[in-house]
Short mmCIF file of C-alpha atoms and ligand atoms in Angstrom, two decimals:
data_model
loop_
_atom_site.label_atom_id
_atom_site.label_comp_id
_atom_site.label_asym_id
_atom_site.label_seq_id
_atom_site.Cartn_x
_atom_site.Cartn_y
_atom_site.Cartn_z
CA UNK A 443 -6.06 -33.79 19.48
CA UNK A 444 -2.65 -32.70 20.08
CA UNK A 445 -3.29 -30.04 22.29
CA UNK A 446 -4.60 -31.58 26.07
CA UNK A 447 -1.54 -31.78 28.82
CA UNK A 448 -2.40 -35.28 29.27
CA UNK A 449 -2.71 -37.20 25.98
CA UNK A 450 1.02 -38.38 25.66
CA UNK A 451 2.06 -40.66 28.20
CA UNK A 452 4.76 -43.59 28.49
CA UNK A 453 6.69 -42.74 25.68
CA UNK A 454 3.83 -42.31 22.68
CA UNK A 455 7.17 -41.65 20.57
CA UNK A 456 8.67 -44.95 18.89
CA UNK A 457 12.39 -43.56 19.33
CA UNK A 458 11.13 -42.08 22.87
CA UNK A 459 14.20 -44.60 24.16
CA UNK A 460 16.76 -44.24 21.41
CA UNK A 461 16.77 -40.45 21.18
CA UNK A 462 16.96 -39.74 24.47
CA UNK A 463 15.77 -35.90 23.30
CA UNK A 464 12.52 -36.13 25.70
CA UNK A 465 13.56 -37.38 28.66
CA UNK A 466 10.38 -36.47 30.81
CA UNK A 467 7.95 -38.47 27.66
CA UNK A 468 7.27 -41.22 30.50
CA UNK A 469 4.99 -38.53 32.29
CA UNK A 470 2.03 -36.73 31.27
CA UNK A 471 2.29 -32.70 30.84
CA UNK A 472 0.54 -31.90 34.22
CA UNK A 473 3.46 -34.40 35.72
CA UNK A 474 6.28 -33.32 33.84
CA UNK A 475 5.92 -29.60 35.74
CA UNK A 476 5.40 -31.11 38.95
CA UNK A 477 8.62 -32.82 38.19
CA UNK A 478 10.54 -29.34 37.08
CA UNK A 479 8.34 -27.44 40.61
CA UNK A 480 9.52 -29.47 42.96
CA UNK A 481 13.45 -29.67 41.21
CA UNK A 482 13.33 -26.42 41.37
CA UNK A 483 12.29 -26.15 44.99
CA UNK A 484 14.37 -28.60 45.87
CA UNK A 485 17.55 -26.46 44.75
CA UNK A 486 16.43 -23.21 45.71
CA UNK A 487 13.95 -22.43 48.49
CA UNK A 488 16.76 -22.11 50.41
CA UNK A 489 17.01 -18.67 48.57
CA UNK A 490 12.82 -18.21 48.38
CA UNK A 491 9.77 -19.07 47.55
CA UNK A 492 9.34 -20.59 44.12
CA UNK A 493 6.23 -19.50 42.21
CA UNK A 494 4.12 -22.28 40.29
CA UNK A 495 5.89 -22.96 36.90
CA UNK A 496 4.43 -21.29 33.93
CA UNK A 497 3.49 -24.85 31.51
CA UNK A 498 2.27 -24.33 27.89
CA UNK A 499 -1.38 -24.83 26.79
CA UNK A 500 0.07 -26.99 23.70
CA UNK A 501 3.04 -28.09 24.45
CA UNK A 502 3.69 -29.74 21.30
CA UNK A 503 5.85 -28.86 18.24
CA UNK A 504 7.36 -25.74 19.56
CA UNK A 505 10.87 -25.70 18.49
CA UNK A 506 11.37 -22.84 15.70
CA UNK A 507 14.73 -24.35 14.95
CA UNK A 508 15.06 -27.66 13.86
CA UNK A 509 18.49 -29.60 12.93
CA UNK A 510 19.12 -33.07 11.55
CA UNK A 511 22.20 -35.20 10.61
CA UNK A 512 22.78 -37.00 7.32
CA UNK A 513 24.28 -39.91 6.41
CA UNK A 514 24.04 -43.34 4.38
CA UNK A 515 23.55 -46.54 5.83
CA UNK A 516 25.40 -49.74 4.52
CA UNK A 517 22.39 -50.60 2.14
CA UNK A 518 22.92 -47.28 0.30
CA UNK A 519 19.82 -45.82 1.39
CA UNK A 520 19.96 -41.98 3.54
CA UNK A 521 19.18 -41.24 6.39
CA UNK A 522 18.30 -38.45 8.40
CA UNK A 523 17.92 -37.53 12.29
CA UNK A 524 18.90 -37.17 15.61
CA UNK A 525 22.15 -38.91 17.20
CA UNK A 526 21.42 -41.58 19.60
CA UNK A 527 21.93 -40.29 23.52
CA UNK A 528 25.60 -40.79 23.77
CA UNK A 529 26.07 -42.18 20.41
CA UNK A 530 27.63 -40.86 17.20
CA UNK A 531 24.64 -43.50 15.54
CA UNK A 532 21.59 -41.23 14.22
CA UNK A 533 18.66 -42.21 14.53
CA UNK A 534 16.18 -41.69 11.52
CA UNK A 535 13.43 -39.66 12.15
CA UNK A 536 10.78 -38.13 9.85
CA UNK A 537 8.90 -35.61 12.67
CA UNK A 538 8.93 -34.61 16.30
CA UNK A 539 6.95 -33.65 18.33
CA UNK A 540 8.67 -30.93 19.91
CA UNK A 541 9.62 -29.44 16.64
CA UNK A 542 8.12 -27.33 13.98
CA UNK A 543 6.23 -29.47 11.27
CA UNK A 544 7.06 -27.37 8.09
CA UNK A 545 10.54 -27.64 9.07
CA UNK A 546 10.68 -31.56 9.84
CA UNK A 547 8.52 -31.57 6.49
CA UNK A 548 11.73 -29.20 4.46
CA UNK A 549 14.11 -32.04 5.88
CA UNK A 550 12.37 -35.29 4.75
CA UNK A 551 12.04 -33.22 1.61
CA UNK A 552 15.86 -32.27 1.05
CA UNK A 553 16.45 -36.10 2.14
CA UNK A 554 14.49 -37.33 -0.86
CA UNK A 555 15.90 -34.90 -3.10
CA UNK A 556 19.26 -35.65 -2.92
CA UNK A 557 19.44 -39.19 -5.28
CA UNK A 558 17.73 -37.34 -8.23
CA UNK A 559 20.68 -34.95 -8.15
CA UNK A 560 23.04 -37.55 -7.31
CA UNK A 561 24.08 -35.98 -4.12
CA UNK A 562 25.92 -38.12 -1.52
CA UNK A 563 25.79 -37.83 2.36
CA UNK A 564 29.49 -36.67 3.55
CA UNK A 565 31.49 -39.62 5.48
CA UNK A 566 33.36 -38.01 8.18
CA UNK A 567 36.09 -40.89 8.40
CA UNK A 568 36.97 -40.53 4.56
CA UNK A 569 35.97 -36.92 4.02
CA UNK A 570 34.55 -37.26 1.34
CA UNK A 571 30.82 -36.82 0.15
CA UNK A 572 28.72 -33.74 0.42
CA UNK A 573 25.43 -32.77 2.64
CA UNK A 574 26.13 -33.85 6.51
CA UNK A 575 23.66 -31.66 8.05
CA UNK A 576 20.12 -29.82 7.47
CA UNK A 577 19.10 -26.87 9.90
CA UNK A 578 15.79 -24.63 9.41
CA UNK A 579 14.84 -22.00 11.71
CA UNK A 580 11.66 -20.67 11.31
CA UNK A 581 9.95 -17.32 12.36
CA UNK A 582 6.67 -18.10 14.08
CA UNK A 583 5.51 -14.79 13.86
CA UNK A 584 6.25 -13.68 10.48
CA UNK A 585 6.37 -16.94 8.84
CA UNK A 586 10.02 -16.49 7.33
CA UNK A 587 12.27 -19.83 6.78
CA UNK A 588 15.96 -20.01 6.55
CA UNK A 589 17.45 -23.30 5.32
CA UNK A 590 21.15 -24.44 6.04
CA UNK A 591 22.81 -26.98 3.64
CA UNK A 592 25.58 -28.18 5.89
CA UNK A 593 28.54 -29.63 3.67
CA UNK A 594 31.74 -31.40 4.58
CA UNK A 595 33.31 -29.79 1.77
CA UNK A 596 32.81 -26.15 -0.32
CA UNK A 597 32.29 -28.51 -3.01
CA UNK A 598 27.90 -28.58 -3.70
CA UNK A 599 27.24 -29.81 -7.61
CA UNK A 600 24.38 -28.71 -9.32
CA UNK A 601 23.70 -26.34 -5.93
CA UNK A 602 21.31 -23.79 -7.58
CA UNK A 603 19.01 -26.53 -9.41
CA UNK A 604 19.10 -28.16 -6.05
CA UNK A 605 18.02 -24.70 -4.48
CA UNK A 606 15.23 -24.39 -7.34
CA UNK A 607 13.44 -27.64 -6.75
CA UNK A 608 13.37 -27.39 -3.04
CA UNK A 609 11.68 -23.58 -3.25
CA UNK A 610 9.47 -25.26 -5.89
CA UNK A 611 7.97 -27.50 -2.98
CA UNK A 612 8.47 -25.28 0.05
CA UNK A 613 7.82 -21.49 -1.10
CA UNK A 614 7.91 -20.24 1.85
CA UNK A 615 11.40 -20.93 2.38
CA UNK A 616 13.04 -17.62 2.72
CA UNK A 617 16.72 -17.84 2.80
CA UNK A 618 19.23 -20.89 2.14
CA UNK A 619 22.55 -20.80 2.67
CA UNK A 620 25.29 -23.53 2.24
CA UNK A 621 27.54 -23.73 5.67
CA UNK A 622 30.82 -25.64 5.60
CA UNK A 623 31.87 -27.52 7.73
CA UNK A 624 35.60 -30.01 7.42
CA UNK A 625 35.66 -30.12 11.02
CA UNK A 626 35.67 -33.54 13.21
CA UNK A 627 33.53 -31.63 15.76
CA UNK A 628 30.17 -32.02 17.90
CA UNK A 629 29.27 -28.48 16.69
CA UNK A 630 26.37 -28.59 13.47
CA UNK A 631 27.85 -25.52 11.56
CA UNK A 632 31.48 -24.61 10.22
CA UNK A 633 32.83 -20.74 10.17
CA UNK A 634 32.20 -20.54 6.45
CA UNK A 635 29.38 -19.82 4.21
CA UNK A 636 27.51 -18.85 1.11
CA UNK A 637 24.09 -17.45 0.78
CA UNK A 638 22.57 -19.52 -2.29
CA UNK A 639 18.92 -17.73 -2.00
CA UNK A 640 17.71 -14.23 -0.12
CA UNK A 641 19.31 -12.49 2.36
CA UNK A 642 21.06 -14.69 4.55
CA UNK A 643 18.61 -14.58 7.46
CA UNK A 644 15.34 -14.64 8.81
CA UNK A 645 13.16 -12.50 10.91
CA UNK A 646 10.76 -12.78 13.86
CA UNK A 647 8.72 -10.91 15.96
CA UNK A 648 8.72 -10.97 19.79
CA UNK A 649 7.25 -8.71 22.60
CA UNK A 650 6.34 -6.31 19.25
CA UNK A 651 10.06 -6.12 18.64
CA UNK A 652 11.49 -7.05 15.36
CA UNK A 653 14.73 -9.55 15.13
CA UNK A 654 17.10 -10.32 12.42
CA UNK A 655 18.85 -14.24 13.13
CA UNK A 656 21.78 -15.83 11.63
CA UNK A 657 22.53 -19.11 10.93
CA UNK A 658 24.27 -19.34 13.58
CA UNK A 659 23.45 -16.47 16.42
CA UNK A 660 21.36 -17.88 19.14
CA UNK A 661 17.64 -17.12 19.18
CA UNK A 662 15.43 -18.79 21.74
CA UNK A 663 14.00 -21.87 20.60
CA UNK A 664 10.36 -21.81 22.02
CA UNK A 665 9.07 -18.41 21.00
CA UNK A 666 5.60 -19.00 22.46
CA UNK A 667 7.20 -19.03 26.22
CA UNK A 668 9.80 -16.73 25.27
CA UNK A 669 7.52 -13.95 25.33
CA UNK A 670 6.25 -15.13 28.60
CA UNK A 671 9.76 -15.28 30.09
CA UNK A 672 10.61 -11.53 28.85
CA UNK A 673 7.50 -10.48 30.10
CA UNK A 674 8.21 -11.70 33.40
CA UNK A 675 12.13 -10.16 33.29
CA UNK A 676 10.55 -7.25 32.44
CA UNK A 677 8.04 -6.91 34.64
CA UNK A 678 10.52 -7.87 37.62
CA UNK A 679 13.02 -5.02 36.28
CA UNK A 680 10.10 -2.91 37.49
CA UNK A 681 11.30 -0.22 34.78
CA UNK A 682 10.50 3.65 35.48
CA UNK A 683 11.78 5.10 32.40
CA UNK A 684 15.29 6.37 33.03
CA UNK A 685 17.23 3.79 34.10
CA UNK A 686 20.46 2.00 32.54
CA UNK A 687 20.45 -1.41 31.81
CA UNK A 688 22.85 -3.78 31.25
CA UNK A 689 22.34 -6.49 28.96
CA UNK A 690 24.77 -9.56 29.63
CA UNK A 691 24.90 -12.35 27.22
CA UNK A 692 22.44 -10.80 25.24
CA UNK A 693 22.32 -12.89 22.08
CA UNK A 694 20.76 -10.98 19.38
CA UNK A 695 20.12 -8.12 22.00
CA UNK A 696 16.36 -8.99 22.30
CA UNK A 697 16.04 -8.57 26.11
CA UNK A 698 17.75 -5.27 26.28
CA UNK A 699 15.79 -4.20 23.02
CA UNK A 700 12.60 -5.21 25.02
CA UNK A 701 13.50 -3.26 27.83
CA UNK A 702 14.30 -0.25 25.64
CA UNK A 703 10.82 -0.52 24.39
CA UNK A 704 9.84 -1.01 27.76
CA UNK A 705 11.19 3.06 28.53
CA UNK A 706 14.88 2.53 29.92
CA UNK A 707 16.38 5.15 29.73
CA UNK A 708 19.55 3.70 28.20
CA UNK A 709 20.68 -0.15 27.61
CA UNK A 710 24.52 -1.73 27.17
CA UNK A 711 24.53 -5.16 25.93
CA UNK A 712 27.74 -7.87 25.70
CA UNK A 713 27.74 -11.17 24.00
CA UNK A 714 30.75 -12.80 23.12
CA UNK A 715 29.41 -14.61 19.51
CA UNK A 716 30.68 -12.11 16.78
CA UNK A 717 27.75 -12.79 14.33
CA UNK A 718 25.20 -12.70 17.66
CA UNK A 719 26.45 -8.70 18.52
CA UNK A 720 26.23 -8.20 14.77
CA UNK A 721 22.55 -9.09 14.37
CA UNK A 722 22.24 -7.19 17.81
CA UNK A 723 23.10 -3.67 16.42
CA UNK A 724 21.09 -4.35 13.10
CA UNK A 725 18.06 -5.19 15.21
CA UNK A 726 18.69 -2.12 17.76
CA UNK A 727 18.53 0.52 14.91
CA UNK A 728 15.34 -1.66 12.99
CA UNK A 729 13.20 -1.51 16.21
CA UNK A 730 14.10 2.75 16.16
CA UNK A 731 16.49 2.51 19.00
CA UNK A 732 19.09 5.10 19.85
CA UNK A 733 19.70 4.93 23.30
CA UNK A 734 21.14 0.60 23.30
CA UNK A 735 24.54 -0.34 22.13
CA UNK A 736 26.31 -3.74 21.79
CA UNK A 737 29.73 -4.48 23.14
CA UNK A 738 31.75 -7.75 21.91
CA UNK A 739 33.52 -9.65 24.48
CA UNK A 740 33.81 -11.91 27.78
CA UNK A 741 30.90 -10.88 29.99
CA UNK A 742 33.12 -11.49 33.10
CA UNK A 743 35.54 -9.16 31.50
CA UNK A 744 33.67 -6.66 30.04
CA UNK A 745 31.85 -6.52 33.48
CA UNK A 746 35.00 -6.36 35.67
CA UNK A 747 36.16 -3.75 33.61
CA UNK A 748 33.10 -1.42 34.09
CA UNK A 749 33.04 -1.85 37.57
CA UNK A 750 36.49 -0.47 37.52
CA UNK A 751 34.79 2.23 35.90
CA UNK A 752 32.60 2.98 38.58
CA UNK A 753 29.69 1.90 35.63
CA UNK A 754 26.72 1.64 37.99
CA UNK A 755 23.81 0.41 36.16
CA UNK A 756 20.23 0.41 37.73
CA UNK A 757 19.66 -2.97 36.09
CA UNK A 758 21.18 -5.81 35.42
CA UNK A 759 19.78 -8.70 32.81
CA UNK A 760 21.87 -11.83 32.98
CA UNK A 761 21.26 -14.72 30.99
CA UNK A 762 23.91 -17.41 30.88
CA UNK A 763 24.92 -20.52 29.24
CA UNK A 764 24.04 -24.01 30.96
CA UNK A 765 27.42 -23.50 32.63
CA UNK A 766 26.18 -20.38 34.58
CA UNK A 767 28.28 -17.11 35.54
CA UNK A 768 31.81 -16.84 36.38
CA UNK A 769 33.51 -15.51 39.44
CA UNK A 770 34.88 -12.52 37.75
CA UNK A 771 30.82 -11.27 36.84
CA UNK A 772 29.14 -12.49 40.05
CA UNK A 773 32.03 -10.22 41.47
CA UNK A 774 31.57 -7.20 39.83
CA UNK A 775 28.30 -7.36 39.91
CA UNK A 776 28.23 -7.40 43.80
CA UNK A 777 30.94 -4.08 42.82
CA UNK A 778 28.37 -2.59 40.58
CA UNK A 779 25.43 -3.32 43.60
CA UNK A 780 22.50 -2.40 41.05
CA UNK A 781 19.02 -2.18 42.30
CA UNK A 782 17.99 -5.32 40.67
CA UNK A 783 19.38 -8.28 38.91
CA UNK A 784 17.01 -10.29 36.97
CA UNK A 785 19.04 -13.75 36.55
CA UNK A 786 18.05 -15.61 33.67
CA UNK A 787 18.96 -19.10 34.02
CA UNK A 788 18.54 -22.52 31.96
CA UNK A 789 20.31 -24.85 34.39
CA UNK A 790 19.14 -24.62 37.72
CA UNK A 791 21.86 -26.49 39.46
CA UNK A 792 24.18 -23.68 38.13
CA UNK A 793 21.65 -20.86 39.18
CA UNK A 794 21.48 -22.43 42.52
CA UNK A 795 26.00 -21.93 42.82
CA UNK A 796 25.65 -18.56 41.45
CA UNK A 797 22.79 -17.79 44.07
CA UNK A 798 24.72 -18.95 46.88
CA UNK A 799 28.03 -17.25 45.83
CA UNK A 800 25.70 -13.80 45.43
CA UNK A 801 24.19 -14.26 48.59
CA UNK A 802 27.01 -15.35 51.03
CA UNK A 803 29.05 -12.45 49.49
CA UNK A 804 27.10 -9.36 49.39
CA UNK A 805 24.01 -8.29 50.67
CA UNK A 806 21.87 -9.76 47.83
CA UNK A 807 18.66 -11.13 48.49
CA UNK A 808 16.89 -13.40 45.93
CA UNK A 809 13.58 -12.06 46.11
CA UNK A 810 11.66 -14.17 43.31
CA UNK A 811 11.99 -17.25 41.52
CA UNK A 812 9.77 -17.89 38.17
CA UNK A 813 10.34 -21.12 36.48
CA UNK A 814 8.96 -21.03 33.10
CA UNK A 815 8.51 -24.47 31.13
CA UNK A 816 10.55 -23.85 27.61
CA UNK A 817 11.46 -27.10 26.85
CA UNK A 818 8.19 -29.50 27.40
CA UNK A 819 8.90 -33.04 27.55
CA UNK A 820 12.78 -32.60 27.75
CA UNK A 821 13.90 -32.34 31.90
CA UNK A 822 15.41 -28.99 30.54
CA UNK A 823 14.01 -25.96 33.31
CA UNK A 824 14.20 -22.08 32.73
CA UNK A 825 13.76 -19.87 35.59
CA UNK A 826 13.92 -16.05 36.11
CA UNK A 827 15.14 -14.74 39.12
CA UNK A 828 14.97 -11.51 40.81
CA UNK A 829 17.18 -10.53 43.02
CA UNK A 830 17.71 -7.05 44.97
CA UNK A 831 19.66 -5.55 48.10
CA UNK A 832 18.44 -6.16 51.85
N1 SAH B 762 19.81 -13.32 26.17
C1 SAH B 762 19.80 -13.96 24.88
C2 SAH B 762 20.83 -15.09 24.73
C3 SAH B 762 20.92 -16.08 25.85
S1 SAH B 762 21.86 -17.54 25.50
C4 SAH B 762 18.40 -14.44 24.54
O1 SAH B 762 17.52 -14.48 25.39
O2 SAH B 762 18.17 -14.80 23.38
C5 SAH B 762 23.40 -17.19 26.17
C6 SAH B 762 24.26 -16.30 25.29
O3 SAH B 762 25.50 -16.12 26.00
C7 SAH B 762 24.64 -16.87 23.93
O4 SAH B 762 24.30 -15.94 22.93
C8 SAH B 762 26.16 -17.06 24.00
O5 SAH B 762 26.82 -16.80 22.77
C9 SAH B 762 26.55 -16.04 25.04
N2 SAH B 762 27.78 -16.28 25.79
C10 SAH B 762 28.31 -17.48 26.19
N3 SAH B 762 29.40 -17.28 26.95
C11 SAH B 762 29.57 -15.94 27.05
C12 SAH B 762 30.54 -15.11 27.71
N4 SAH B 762 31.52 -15.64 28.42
N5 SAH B 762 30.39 -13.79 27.62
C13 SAH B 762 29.38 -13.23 26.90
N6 SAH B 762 28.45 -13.95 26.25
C14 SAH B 762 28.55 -15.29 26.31
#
């Protein structure tokens, strides 16, 4: 049984070593958030007191989005998986477990496909060659599946035969769309694409709020404790009904659509990924929304310049990249001096700089801490914060 907190211990994986992916896989479940609890009280109970993380009940396969390189070894024979930790060498592997089986499944699938239709792995030092990398995201609510054909080149022969037999084996495939990307980068997906098969995107529910998602927007990977981390955001907004609420990095918008749901009175949200806002305002009006809307931009900027404004939300939701807030936000944010911020933070080192910055500057005071375990077996931590005025 896959589902005790204390069956997979010392590396149960065989490329536990050579991915690198897991890095807590040495330590049973109950460990591993022992580990992340006292990290996290290590950096900041300074600030407060940190509340027990929240762990998973099965903290297996719960990555809706799964993505794996392609390439051909010197026999001739493909392979597919994850790059070695500090490597450009991948690693083949057929399933995880931290990711979603039906889409590990789609991607041994597409791998085995590809001889009878003659179609070669692209070689980034020649550029030449066609599929270099496979993505699925699936919705765990409603079931939808979007498949990504990454190609070096526009070039894809015999694409819609190719697109027939895999939907022949996987129905429930969705969407699949060809991305392109010519680039010598670290990045999976190109700026281009084609839709080869339904609408482009995928759905999923969350918190009883609907969400469109793009190839490439960001949605959060582990939907099971995403809804447990919005919850707790939520819940520590301590909404009335008539408040406005700022939504920084917001993604696809789905924390400021949850807390329009959740009665405030009116919600602003700014992302700076194009296709991310897009999905946003889509997903605002499909979850009957009138009172949120979805700004483009720099959070630092767009926040400077509405505390200029004398913009004075009630709440703020913040919810950064690994590399935290800037100056110019944790600024005008002390400017703005809302009743609460609820920091949303996936690198607790960076949390930890912003929370000192906040608190030595202003009269902030960090008033909760809530770690939340989204990424089981990885020494990834998520924590939301609250933080008011003294
Ligand atoms: N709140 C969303 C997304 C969080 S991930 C959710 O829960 O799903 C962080 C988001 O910040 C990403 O969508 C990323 O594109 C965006 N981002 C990164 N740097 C940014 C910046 N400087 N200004 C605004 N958004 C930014």
């Amino acid at each position: 049984m896959s589902n005790s907190k204390e069956n997979i211990k010392n590396g149960s994986c065989p490329v536990y070593k050579k991915c690198g992916g897991c890095q807590l896989q040495n330590l049973t479940y109950g460990e591993q958030l022992k580990f992340k609890q006292n990290k996290v009280e290590r950096l900041l109970k300074q600030f407060c007191r940190v509340e027990p993380i929240i762990g998973m009940d099965n903290p297996y396969h719960y990555r809706n989005k799964v993505q794996a390189a392609f390439r051909t070894d010197r026999s001739g024979r493909v392979i597919s998986g994850v790059y070695q930790s500090g490597t450009h060498r991948i690693i083949g592997i057929d399933s995880c477990q931290t990711e979603d089986v039906t889409a590990d499944k789609i991607i041994v699938a597409v791998r085995r496909l590809l001889p009878s239709f003659k179609l070669t792995t692209y070689n980034e030092v020649t550029g030449k060659g066609c599929l270099r990398h496979v993505l699925v995201k699936r919705g765990f609510s409603t079931g939808q599946v979007m498949l990504v054909l990454v190609t070096g080149t526009p070039v894809f022969p015999s694409k819609n035969n190719f697109v027939k037999a895999i939907l022949k084996q996987f129905p429930e495939i969705t969407t699949i769309v060809q991305n392109i990307n010519p680039y010598s980068t670290n990045l999976v997906l190109g700026n281009n694409q084609k839709v080869l098969y339904g609408k482009g995107y995928i759905e999923d529910v969350l918190c009883e709020c609907r969400f469109r998602i793009s190839p490439k927007s960001f949605y959060q990977i582990n939907p099971v404790q995403t809804e447990t981390l919005y919850a707790k955001a939520i819940e520590l907004a301590g909404l009335k009904g008539d408040e406005t609420v700022l939504d920084a990095y917001c993604g696809i918008g789905t924390i400021g659509i949850v807390a329009a749901k959740h009665g405030a009175g009116r919600v602003i949200g700014v992302e700076l990924n194009p296709d991310a806002v897009r999905n946003a305002i889509v997903n605002a009006r499909a979850n009957n929304l009138k009172n949120i809307r979805f700004f483009k931009g720099d959070a630092g900027e767009f926040m400077s310049e509405a505390a200029q404004e004398d913009e004075k939300p009630d709440v703020v939701f913040m919810d950064p990249p690994r590399a935290g807030s800037d100056r110019r936000f944790l600024d005008s944010l002390i400017k703005m001096s809302p009743e609460r911020a609820i920091y949303i933070s996936c690198n607790p080192e960076t949390l930890a700089r912003d929370l000192n910055y906040l608190t030595e500057n202003s009269d902030c005071i960090v008033q909760k801490i809530h770690p939340v375990d989204m990424f089981p077996h990885t020494s990834h931590i998520e924590c939301v914060t609250l933080i008011t005025r003294k």
